[in-house]
């Protein structure tokens, strides 16, 4: 097993945008849960190394408007990494428990939000 970083793209636009780059909208996690559980989100990157930044930048190059991405990590086998249903099930579990976040990066076109999984270790 290796630790992988998974980036999920949420649907929507400015309604999920954090104000001043750090203050989340009141309904952020609720909307994220609804969208992920309804299958409206997509995995845009999964890697076990630091190349995730380059993949995200390449994904952003083809988009217009504002986009929200969520990044989280998980220990997975190579077989699990290849199975999208496992990855989406894992994403649902992580988002369902999410209450806190860390803003990783943002600009006028996107924000990358990390789920603070340390809170749920117990």
mmCIF file with all atom_site columns, C-alpha atoms in Angstrom:
data_model
loop_
_atom_site.group_PDB
_atom_site.id
_atom_site.type_symbol
_atom_site.label_atom_id
_atom_site.label_alt_id
_atom_site.label_comp_id
_atom_site.label_asym_id
_atom_site.label_entity_id
_atom_site.label_seq_id
_atom_site.pdbx_PDB_ins_code
_atom_site.Cartn_x
_atom_site.Cartn_y
_atom_site.Cartn_z
_atom_site.occupancy
_atom_site.B_iso_or_equiv
_atom_site.pdbx_formal_charge
_atom_site.auth_seq_id
_atom_site.auth_comp_id
_atom_site.auth_asym_id
_atom_site.auth_atom_id
_atom_site.pdbx_PDB_model_num
ATOM 1   C CA . UNK A 1 1   ? 0.000   0.000  0.000   1.00 0.00 ? 1   UNK A CA 1
ATOM 2   C CA . UNK A 1 2   ? 1.054   3.555  -0.737  1.00 0.00 ? 2   UNK A CA 1
ATOM 3   C CA . UNK A 1 3   ? -0.280  6.931  0.288   1.00 0.00 ? 3   UNK A CA 1
ATOM 4   C CA . UNK A 1 4   ? -2.060  8.562  -2.641  1.00 0.00 ? 4   UNK A CA 1
ATOM 5   C CA . UNK A 1 5   ? -3.297  12.109 -3.053  1.00 0.00 ? 5   UNK A CA 1
ATOM 6   C CA . UNK A 1 6   ? -6.697  12.320 -4.714  1.00 0.00 ? 6   UNK A CA 1
ATOM 7   C CA . UNK A 1 7   ? -8.079  15.509 -6.262  1.00 0.00 ? 7   UNK A CA 1
ATOM 8   C CA . UNK A 1 8   ? -11.820 15.787 -6.734  1.00 0.00 ? 8   UNK A CA 1
ATOM 9   C CA . UNK A 1 9   ? -13.483 18.498 -8.827  1.00 0.00 ? 9   UNK A CA 1
ATOM 10  C CA . UNK A 1 10  ? -16.781 19.798 -7.522  1.00 0.00 ? 10  UNK A CA 1
ATOM 11  C CA . UNK A 1 11  ? -19.476 21.085 -9.839  1.00 0.00 ? 11  UNK A CA 1
ATOM 12  C CA . UNK A 1 12  ? -20.593 24.633 -9.450  1.00 0.00 ? 12  UNK A CA 1
ATOM 13  C CA . UNK A 1 13  ? -19.025 27.995 -9.718  1.00 0.00 ? 13  UNK A CA 1
ATOM 14  C CA . UNK A 1 14  ? -18.655 31.011 -7.452  1.00 0.00 ? 14  UNK A CA 1
ATOM 15  C CA . UNK A 1 15  ? -21.183 29.737 -4.858  1.00 0.00 ? 15  UNK A CA 1
ATOM 16  C CA . UNK A 1 16  ? -18.441 27.568 -3.295  1.00 0.00 ? 16  UNK A CA 1
ATOM 17  C CA . UNK A 1 17  ? -15.744 30.241 -3.413  1.00 0.00 ? 17  UNK A CA 1
ATOM 18  C CA . UNK A 1 18  ? -14.104 31.061 -0.110  1.00 0.00 ? 18  UNK A CA 1
ATOM 19  C CA . UNK A 1 19  ? -14.126 34.758 0.669   1.00 0.00 ? 19  UNK A CA 1
ATOM 20  C CA . UNK A 1 20  ? -10.719 36.363 1.089   1.00 0.00 ? 20  UNK A CA 1
ATOM 21  C CA . UNK A 1 21  ? -9.217  32.986 0.228   1.00 0.00 ? 21  UNK A CA 1
ATOM 22  C CA . UNK A 1 22  ? -9.895  31.432 3.617   1.00 0.00 ? 22  UNK A CA 1
ATOM 23  C CA . UNK A 1 23  ? -13.480 31.925 4.823   1.00 0.00 ? 23  UNK A CA 1
ATOM 24  C CA . UNK A 1 24  ? -15.681 29.134 3.507   1.00 0.00 ? 24  UNK A CA 1
ATOM 25  C CA . UNK A 1 25  ? -19.300 29.680 2.534   1.00 0.00 ? 25  UNK A CA 1
ATOM 26  C CA . UNK A 1 26  ? -21.742 28.529 5.216   1.00 0.00 ? 26  UNK A CA 1
ATOM 27  C CA . UNK A 1 27  ? -23.033 25.625 3.107   1.00 0.00 ? 27  UNK A CA 1
ATOM 28  C CA . UNK A 1 28  ? -19.693 24.516 1.626   1.00 0.00 ? 28  UNK A CA 1
ATOM 29  C CA . UNK A 1 29  ? -19.439 21.011 3.140   1.00 0.00 ? 29  UNK A CA 1
ATOM 30  C CA . UNK A 1 30  ? -23.183 20.400 2.837   1.00 0.00 ? 30  UNK A CA 1
ATOM 31  C CA . UNK A 1 31  ? -23.113 21.214 -0.883  1.00 0.00 ? 31  UNK A CA 1
ATOM 32  C CA . UNK A 1 32  ? -19.943 19.157 -1.366  1.00 0.00 ? 32  UNK A CA 1
ATOM 33  C CA . UNK A 1 33  ? -21.615 16.158 0.329   1.00 0.00 ? 33  UNK A CA 1
ATOM 34  C CA . UNK A 1 34  ? -24.720 16.461 -1.840  1.00 0.00 ? 34  UNK A CA 1
ATOM 35  C CA . UNK A 1 35  ? -22.702 16.727 -5.062  1.00 0.00 ? 35  UNK A CA 1
ATOM 36  C CA . UNK A 1 36  ? -20.300 13.890 -4.242  1.00 0.00 ? 36  UNK A CA 1
ATOM 37  C CA . UNK A 1 37  ? -23.077 11.580 -3.060  1.00 0.00 ? 37  UNK A CA 1
ATOM 38  C CA . UNK A 1 38  ? -25.114 12.370 -6.199  1.00 0.00 ? 38  UNK A CA 1
ATOM 39  C CA . UNK A 1 39  ? -22.146 11.457 -8.421  1.00 0.00 ? 39  UNK A CA 1
ATOM 40  C CA . UNK A 1 40  ? -21.749 15.022 -9.726  1.00 0.00 ? 40  UNK A CA 1
ATOM 41  C CA . UNK A 1 41  ? -18.056 15.316 -8.861  1.00 0.00 ? 41  UNK A CA 1
ATOM 42  C CA . UNK A 1 42  ? -15.129 13.850 -10.756 1.00 0.00 ? 42  UNK A CA 1
ATOM 43  C CA . UNK A 1 43  ? -11.667 12.621 -9.870  1.00 0.00 ? 43  UNK A CA 1
ATOM 44  C CA . UNK A 1 44  ? -9.160  14.687 -11.832 1.00 0.00 ? 44  UNK A CA 1
ATOM 45  C CA . UNK A 1 45  ? -5.934  13.330 -10.358 1.00 0.00 ? 45  UNK A CA 1
ATOM 46  C CA . UNK A 1 46  ? -4.618  10.517 -8.204  1.00 0.00 ? 46  UNK A CA 1
ATOM 47  C CA . UNK A 1 47  ? -0.915  10.231 -7.505  1.00 0.00 ? 47  UNK A CA 1
ATOM 48  C CA . UNK A 1 48  ? 1.471   9.036  -4.867  1.00 0.00 ? 48  UNK A CA 1
ATOM 49  C CA . UNK A 1 49  ? 4.081   11.684 -5.658  1.00 0.00 ? 49  UNK A CA 1
ATOM 50  C CA . UNK A 1 50  ? 4.213   15.455 -5.873  1.00 0.00 ? 50  UNK A CA 1
ATOM 51  C CA . UNK A 1 51  ? 3.207   15.618 -9.554  1.00 0.00 ? 51  UNK A CA 1
ATOM 52  C CA . UNK A 1 52  ? -0.361  16.398 -8.562  1.00 0.00 ? 52  UNK A CA 1
ATOM 53  C CA . UNK A 1 53  ? 0.319   20.135 -8.876  1.00 0.00 ? 53  UNK A CA 1
ATOM 54  C CA . UNK A 1 54  ? 1.285   19.808 -12.528 1.00 0.00 ? 54  UNK A CA 1
ATOM 55  C CA . UNK A 1 55  ? -1.772  17.675 -13.291 1.00 0.00 ? 55  UNK A CA 1
ATOM 56  C CA . UNK A 1 56  ? -4.049  20.200 -11.607 1.00 0.00 ? 56  UNK A CA 1
ATOM 57  C CA . UNK A 1 57  ? -2.495  23.111 -13.510 1.00 0.00 ? 57  UNK A CA 1
ATOM 58  C CA . UNK A 1 58  ? -2.953  21.195 -16.783 1.00 0.00 ? 58  UNK A CA 1
ATOM 59  C CA . UNK A 1 59  ? -6.602  20.569 -15.902 1.00 0.00 ? 59  UNK A CA 1
ATOM 60  C CA . UNK A 1 60  ? -7.129  24.248 -15.120 1.00 0.00 ? 60  UNK A CA 1
ATOM 61  C CA . UNK A 1 61  ? -5.752  25.301 -18.492 1.00 0.00 ? 61  UNK A CA 1
ATOM 62  C CA . UNK A 1 62  ? -8.800  23.901 -20.262 1.00 0.00 ? 62  UNK A CA 1
ATOM 63  C CA . UNK A 1 63  ? -11.432 25.477 -18.033 1.00 0.00 ? 63  UNK A CA 1
ATOM 64  C CA . UNK A 1 64  ? -13.201 28.802 -17.857 1.00 0.00 ? 64  UNK A CA 1
ATOM 65  C CA . UNK A 1 65  ? -14.976 30.244 -14.869 1.00 0.00 ? 65  UNK A CA 1
ATOM 66  C CA . UNK A 1 66  ? -14.302 29.330 -11.249 1.00 0.00 ? 66  UNK A CA 1
ATOM 67  C CA . UNK A 1 67  ? -13.712 25.746 -10.090 1.00 0.00 ? 67  UNK A CA 1
ATOM 68  C CA . UNK A 1 68  ? -13.363 24.138 -6.667  1.00 0.00 ? 68  UNK A CA 1
ATOM 69  C CA . UNK A 1 69  ? -11.110 21.147 -6.070  1.00 0.00 ? 69  UNK A CA 1
ATOM 70  C CA . UNK A 1 70  ? -10.835 19.058 -2.934  1.00 0.00 ? 70  UNK A CA 1
ATOM 71  C CA . UNK A 1 71  ? -7.695  17.092 -2.137  1.00 0.00 ? 71  UNK A CA 1
ATOM 72  C CA . UNK A 1 72  ? -7.430  14.266 0.370   1.00 0.00 ? 72  UNK A CA 1
ATOM 73  C CA . UNK A 1 73  ? -5.090  11.356 0.955   1.00 0.00 ? 73  UNK A CA 1
ATOM 74  C CA . UNK A 1 74  ? -5.586  7.639  1.439   1.00 0.00 ? 74  UNK A CA 1
ATOM 75  C CA . UNK A 1 75  ? -3.508  4.469  1.723   1.00 0.00 ? 75  UNK A CA 1
ATOM 76  C CA . UNK A 1 76  ? -4.415  2.325  -1.273  1.00 0.00 ? 76  UNK A CA 1
ATOM 77  C CA . UNK A 1 77  ? -3.214  -0.687 -3.204  1.00 0.00 ? 77  UNK A CA 1
ATOM 78  C CA . UNK A 1 78  ? -2.458  -0.437 -6.919  1.00 0.00 ? 78  UNK A CA 1
ATOM 79  C CA . UNK A 1 79  ? -5.672  -2.379 -7.650  1.00 0.00 ? 79  UNK A CA 1
ATOM 80  C CA . UNK A 1 80  ? -7.765  0.068  -5.608  1.00 0.00 ? 80  UNK A CA 1
ATOM 81  C CA . UNK A 1 81  ? -6.242  3.026  -7.446  1.00 0.00 ? 81  UNK A CA 1
ATOM 82  C CA . UNK A 1 82  ? -7.461  1.549  -10.744 1.00 0.00 ? 82  UNK A CA 1
ATOM 83  C CA . UNK A 1 83  ? -11.069 1.063  -9.534  1.00 0.00 ? 83  UNK A CA 1
ATOM 84  C CA . UNK A 1 84  ? -13.097 4.272  -9.873  1.00 0.00 ? 84  UNK A CA 1
ATOM 85  C CA . UNK A 1 85  ? -15.997 2.889  -7.818  1.00 0.00 ? 85  UNK A CA 1
ATOM 86  C CA . UNK A 1 86  ? -13.639 2.321  -4.868  1.00 0.00 ? 86  UNK A CA 1
ATOM 87  C CA . UNK A 1 87  ? -12.194 5.812  -5.265  1.00 0.00 ? 87  UNK A CA 1
ATOM 88  C CA . UNK A 1 88  ? -15.617 7.461  -5.404  1.00 0.00 ? 88  UNK A CA 1
ATOM 89  C CA . UNK A 1 89  ? -16.798 5.439  -2.400  1.00 0.00 ? 89  UNK A CA 1
ATOM 90  C CA . UNK A 1 90  ? -13.723 6.617  -0.507  1.00 0.00 ? 90  UNK A CA 1
ATOM 91  C CA . UNK A 1 91  ? -14.370 10.217 -1.590  1.00 0.00 ? 91  UNK A CA 1
ATOM 92  C CA . UNK A 1 92  ? -17.936 9.953  -0.265  1.00 0.00 ? 92  UNK A CA 1
ATOM 93  C CA . UNK A 1 93  ? -16.672 8.661  3.088   1.00 0.00 ? 93  UNK A CA 1
ATOM 94  C CA . UNK A 1 94  ? -14.096 11.428 3.426   1.00 0.00 ? 94  UNK A CA 1
ATOM 95  C CA . UNK A 1 95  ? -16.503 14.215 2.401   1.00 0.00 ? 95  UNK A CA 1
ATOM 96  C CA . UNK A 1 96  ? -19.284 12.856 4.627   1.00 0.00 ? 96  UNK A CA 1
ATOM 97  C CA . UNK A 1 97  ? -16.984 13.268 7.648   1.00 0.00 ? 97  UNK A CA 1
ATOM 98  C CA . UNK A 1 98  ? -15.452 16.582 6.568   1.00 0.00 ? 98  UNK A CA 1
ATOM 99  C CA . UNK A 1 99  ? -15.965 19.536 8.856   1.00 0.00 ? 99  UNK A CA 1
ATOM 100 C CA . UNK A 1 100 ? -12.674 21.394 8.621   1.00 0.00 ? 100 UNK A CA 1
ATOM 101 C CA . UNK A 1 101 ? -10.370 22.283 5.799   1.00 0.00 ? 101 UNK A CA 1
ATOM 102 C CA . UNK A 1 102 ? -7.070  23.812 4.908   1.00 0.00 ? 102 UNK A CA 1
ATOM 103 C CA . UNK A 1 103 ? -6.874  26.163 1.931   1.00 0.00 ? 103 UNK A CA 1
ATOM 104 C CA . UNK A 1 104 ? -3.955  24.888 -0.117  1.00 0.00 ? 104 UNK A CA 1
ATOM 105 C CA . UNK A 1 105 ? -4.022  27.233 -3.100  1.00 0.00 ? 105 UNK A CA 1
ATOM 106 C CA . UNK A 1 106 ? -6.364  29.692 -4.792  1.00 0.00 ? 106 UNK A CA 1
ATOM 107 C CA . UNK A 1 107 ? -6.595  32.419 -7.369  1.00 0.00 ? 107 UNK A CA 1
ATOM 108 C CA . UNK A 1 108 ? -9.398  34.080 -9.317  1.00 0.00 ? 108 UNK A CA 1
ATOM 109 C CA . UNK A 1 109 ? -10.120 30.869 -11.303 1.00 0.00 ? 109 UNK A CA 1
ATOM 110 C CA . UNK A 1 110 ? -9.874  28.051 -8.741  1.00 0.00 ? 110 UNK A CA 1
ATOM 111 C CA . UNK A 1 111 ? -9.416  26.966 -5.166  1.00 0.00 ? 111 UNK A CA 1
ATOM 112 C CA . UNK A 1 112 ? -7.798  23.789 -3.863  1.00 0.00 ? 112 UNK A CA 1
ATOM 113 C CA . UNK A 1 113 ? -9.146  22.787 -0.476  1.00 0.00 ? 113 UNK A CA 1
ATOM 114 C CA . UNK A 1 114 ? -7.657  20.002 1.629   1.00 0.00 ? 114 UNK A CA 1
ATOM 115 C CA . UNK A 1 115 ? -9.897  18.007 3.930   1.00 0.00 ? 115 UNK A CA 1
ATOM 116 C CA . UNK A 1 116 ? -8.406  18.197 7.411   1.00 0.00 ? 116 UNK A CA 1
ATOM 117 C CA . UNK A 1 117 ? -8.506  14.473 8.103   1.00 0.00 ? 117 UNK A CA 1
ATOM 118 C CA . UNK A 1 118 ? -6.530  14.725 11.372  1.00 0.00 ? 118 UNK A CA 1
ATOM 119 C CA . UNK A 1 119 ? -9.699  15.695 13.219  1.00 0.00 ? 119 UNK A CA 1
ATOM 120 C CA . UNK A 1 120 ? -11.231 12.298 12.439  1.00 0.00 ? 120 UNK A CA 1
ATOM 121 C CA . UNK A 1 121 ? -8.289  10.092 13.448  1.00 0.00 ? 121 UNK A CA 1
ATOM 122 C CA . UNK A 1 122 ? -9.936  8.927  16.670  1.00 0.00 ? 122 UNK A CA 1
#
